PDB file of C-alpha atoms in Angstrom:
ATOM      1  CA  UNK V   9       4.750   7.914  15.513  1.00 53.00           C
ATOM      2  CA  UNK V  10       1.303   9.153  14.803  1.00 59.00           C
ATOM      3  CA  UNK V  11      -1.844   7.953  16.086  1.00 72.00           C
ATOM      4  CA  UNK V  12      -3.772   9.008  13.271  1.00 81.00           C
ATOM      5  CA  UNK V  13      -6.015   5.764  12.313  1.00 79.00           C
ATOM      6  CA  UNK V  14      -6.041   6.406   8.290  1.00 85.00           C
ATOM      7  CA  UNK V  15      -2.236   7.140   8.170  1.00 88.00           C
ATOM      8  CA  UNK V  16      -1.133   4.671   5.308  1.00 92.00           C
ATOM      9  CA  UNK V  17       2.655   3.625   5.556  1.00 92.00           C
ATOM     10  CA  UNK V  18       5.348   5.352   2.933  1.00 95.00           C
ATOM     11  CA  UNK V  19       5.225   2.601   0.305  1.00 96.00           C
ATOM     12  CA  UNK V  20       7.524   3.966  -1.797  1.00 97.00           C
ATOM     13  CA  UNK V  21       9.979   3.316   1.080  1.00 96.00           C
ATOM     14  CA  UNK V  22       8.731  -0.102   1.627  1.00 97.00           C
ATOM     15  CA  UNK V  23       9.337  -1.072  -2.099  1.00 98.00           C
ATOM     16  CA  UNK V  24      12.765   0.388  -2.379  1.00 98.00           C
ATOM     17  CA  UNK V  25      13.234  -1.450   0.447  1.00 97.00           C
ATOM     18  CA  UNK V  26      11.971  -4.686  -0.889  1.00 98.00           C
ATOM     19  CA  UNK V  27      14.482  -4.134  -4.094  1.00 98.00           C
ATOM     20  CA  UNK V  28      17.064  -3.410  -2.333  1.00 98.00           C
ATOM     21  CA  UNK V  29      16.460  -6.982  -0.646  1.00 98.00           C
ATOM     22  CA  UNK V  30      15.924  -8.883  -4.061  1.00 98.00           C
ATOM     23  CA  UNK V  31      19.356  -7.389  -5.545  1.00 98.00           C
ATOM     24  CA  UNK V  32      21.575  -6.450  -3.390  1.00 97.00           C
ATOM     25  CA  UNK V  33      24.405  -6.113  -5.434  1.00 97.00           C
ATOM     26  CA  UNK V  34      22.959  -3.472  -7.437  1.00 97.00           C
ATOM     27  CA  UNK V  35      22.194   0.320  -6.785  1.00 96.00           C
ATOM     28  CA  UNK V  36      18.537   1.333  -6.152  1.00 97.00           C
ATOM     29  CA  UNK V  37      17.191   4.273  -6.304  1.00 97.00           C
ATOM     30  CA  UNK V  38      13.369   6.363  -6.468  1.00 97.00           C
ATOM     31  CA  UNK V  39      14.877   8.550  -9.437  1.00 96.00           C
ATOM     32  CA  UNK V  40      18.091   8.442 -11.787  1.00 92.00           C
ATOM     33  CA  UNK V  41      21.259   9.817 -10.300  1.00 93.00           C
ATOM     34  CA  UNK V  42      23.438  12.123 -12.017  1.00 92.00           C
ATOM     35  CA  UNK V  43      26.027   9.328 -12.049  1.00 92.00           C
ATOM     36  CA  UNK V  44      23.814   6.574 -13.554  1.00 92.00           C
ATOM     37  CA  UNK V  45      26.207   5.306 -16.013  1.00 92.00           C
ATOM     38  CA  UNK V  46      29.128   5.434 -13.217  1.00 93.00           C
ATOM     39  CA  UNK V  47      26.403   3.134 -11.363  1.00 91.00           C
ATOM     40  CA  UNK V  48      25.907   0.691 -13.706  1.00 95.00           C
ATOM     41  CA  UNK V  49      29.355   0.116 -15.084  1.00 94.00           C
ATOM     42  CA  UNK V  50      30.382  -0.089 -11.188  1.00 94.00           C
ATOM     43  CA  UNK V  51      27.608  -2.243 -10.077  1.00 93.00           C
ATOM     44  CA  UNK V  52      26.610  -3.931 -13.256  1.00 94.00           C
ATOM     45  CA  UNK V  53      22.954  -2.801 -13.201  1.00 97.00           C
ATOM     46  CA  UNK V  54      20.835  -0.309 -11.810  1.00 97.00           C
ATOM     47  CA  UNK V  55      16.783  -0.295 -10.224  1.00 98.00           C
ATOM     48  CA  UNK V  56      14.657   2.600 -10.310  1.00 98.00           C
ATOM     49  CA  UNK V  57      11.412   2.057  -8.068  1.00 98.00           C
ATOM     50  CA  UNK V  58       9.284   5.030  -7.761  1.00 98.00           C
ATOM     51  CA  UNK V  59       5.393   5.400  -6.515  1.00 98.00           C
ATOM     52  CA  UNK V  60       3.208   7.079  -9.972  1.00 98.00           C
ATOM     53  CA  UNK V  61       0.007   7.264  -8.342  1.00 97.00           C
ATOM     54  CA  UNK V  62      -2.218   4.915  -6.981  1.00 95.00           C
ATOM     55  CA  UNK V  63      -5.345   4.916  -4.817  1.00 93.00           C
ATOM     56  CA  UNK V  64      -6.436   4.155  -0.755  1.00 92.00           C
ATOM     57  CA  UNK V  65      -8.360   0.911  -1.145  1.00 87.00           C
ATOM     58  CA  UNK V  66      -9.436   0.729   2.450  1.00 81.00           C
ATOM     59  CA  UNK V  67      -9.221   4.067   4.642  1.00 77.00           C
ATOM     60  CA  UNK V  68      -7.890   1.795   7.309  1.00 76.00           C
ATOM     61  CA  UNK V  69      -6.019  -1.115   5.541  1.00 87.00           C
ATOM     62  CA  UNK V  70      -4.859  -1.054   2.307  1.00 93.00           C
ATOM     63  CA  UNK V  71      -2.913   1.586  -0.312  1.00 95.00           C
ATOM     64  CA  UNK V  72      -2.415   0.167  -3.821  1.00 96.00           C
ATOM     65  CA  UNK V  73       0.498   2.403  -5.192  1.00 97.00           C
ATOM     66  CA  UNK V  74       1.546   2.120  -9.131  1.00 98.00           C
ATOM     67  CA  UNK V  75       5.012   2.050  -9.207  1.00 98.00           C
ATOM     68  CA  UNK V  76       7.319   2.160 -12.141  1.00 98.00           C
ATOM     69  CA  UNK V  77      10.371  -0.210 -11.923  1.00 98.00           C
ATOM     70  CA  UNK V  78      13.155   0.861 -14.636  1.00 97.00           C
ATOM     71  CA  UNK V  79      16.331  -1.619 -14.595  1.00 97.00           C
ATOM     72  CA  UNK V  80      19.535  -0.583 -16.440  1.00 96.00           C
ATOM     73  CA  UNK V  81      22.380  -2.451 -17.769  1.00 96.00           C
ATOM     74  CA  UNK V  82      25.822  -2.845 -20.592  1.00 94.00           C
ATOM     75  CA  UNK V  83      23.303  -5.034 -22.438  1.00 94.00           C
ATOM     76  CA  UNK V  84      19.805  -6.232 -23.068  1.00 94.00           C
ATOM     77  CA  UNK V  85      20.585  -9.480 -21.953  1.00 97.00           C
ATOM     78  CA  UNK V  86      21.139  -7.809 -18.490  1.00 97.00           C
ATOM     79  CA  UNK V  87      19.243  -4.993 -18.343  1.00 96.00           C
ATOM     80  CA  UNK V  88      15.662  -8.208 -18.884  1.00 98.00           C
ATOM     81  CA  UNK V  89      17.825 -10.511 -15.985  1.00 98.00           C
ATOM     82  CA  UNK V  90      17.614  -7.652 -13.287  1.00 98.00           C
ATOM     83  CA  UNK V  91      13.710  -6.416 -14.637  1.00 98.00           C
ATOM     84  CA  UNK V  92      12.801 -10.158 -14.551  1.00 98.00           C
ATOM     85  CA  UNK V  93      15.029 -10.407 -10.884  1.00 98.00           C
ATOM     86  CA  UNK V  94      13.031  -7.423  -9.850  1.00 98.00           C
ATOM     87  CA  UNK V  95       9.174  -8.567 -10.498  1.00 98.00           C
ATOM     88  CA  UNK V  96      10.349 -12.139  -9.501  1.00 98.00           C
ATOM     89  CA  UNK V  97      11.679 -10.702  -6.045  1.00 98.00           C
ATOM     90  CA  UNK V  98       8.646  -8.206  -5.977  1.00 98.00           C
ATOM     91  CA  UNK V  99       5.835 -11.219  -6.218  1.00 98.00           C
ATOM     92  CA  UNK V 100       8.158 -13.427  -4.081  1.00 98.00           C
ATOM     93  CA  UNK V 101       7.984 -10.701  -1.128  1.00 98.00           C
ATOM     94  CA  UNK V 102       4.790 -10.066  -1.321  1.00 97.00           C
ATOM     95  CA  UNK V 103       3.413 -13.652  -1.364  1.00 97.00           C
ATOM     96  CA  UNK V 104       5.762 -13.405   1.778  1.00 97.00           C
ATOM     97  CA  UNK V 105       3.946 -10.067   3.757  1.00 96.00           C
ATOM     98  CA  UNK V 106       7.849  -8.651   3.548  1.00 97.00           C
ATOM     99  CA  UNK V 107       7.905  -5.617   5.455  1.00 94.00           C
ATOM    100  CA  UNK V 108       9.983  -2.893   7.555  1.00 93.00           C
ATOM    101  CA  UNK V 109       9.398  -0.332  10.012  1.00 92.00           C
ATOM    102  CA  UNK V 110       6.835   1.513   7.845  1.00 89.00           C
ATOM    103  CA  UNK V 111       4.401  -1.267   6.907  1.00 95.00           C
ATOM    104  CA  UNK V 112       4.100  -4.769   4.461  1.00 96.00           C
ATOM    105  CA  UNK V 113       3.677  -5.847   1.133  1.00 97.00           C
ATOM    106  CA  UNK V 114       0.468  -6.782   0.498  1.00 95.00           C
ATOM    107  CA  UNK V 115      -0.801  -7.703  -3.082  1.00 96.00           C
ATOM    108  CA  UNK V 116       0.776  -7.279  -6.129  1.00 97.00           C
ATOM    109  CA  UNK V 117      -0.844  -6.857  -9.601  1.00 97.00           C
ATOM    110  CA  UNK V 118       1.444  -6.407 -12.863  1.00 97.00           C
ATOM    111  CA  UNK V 119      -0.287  -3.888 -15.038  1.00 97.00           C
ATOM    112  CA  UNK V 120       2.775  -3.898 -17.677  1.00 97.00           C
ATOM    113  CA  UNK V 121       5.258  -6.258 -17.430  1.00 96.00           C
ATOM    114  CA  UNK V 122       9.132  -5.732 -18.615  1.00 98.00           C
ATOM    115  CA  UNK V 123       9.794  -4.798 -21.717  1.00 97.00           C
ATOM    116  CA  UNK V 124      12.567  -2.944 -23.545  1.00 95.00           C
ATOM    117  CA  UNK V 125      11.942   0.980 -23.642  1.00 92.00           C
ATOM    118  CA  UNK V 126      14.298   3.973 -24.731  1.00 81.00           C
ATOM    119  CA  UNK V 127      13.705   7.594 -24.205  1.00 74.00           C
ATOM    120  CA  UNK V 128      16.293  10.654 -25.347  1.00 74.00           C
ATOM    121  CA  UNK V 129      18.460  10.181 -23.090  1.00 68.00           C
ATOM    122  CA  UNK V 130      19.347   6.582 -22.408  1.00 68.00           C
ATOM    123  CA  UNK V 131      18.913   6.593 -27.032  1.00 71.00           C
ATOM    124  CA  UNK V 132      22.354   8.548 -27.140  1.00 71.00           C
ATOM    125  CA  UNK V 133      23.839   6.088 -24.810  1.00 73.00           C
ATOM    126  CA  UNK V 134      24.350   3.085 -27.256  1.00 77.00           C
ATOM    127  CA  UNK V 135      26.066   0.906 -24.721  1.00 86.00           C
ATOM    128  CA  UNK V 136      22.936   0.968 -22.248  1.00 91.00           C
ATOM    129  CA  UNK V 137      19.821  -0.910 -22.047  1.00 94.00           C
ATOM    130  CA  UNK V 138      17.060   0.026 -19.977  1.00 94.00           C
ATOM    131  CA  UNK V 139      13.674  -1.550 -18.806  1.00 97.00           C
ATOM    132  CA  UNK V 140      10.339  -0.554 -17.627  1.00 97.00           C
ATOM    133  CA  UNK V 141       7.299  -2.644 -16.076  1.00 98.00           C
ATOM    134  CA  UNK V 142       4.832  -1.111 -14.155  1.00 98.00           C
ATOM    135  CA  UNK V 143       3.103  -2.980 -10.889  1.00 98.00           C
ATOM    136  CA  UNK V 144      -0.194  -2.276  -8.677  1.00 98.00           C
ATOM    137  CA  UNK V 145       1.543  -2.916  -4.814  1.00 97.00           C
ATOM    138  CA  UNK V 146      -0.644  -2.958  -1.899  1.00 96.00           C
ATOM    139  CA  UNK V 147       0.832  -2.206   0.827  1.00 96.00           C
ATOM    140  CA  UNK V 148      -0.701  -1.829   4.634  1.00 94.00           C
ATOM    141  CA  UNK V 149       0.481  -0.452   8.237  1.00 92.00           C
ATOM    142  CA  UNK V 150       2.205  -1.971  10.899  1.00 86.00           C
TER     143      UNK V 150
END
């Protein structure tokens, strides 16, 4: 462990971790594995949490990360469950300071919420449904 004062915690880490807490029963992931389909079929649903950018608010407190959260699923109906799971969960653990070894949740901000998006890829897999939103998550140190 460092000592270094303005060392902000990994909150990628923090978030993934905070998924993996709101839906267990799914895989979650920073980016798409190769066996995404294999995933969801298996699992019924998949959660992609990864840090975009984002900004130090306070050089001793306080990193507000953008992170895009991608769910997948068989079908829309699913795919806007786990998003709306996911953001629920998010809020829910944040109101609640959730945090591991790295650091806690500390404000969230929605700066898109859930909606239905399609890209190459997931457009030549008819039987797939995938979701975007995109949250402002504080998190802080230990």
């Amino acid at each position: 462990m460092t000592t270094e004062p303005y060392l902000m915690p990994d909150s990628e880490r923090i978030v993934l971790h905070a998924l993996r807490t709101v839906v267990p029963e799914h895989r979650c992931a920073v980016y798409l594995p190769a066996d995404w389909q294999l995933a969801v079929r298996k699992t019924g649903g998949l959660v992609i949490g990864r840090r975009v950018g984002g900004t130090m608010k306070d050089k001793r407190y306080i990193d507000e990360g953008m992170f895009t959260v991608q769910t997948y699923a068989t079908s829309r109906a699913d795919a806007s469950l786990l998003a709306r799971r996911a953001r629920a969960g998010l809020v829910r653990l944040t109101f609640e300071q959730f945090g591991n070894a790295d650091g806690y949740l500390s404000r969230f901000r929605e700066a898109t919420g859930p909606f239905m998006t399609t890209d190459p890829m997931t457009e030549a897999q008819t039987d797939f449904y995938r979701f975007s939103a995109n949250y402002m998550i504080a998190t802080r140190p230990r």
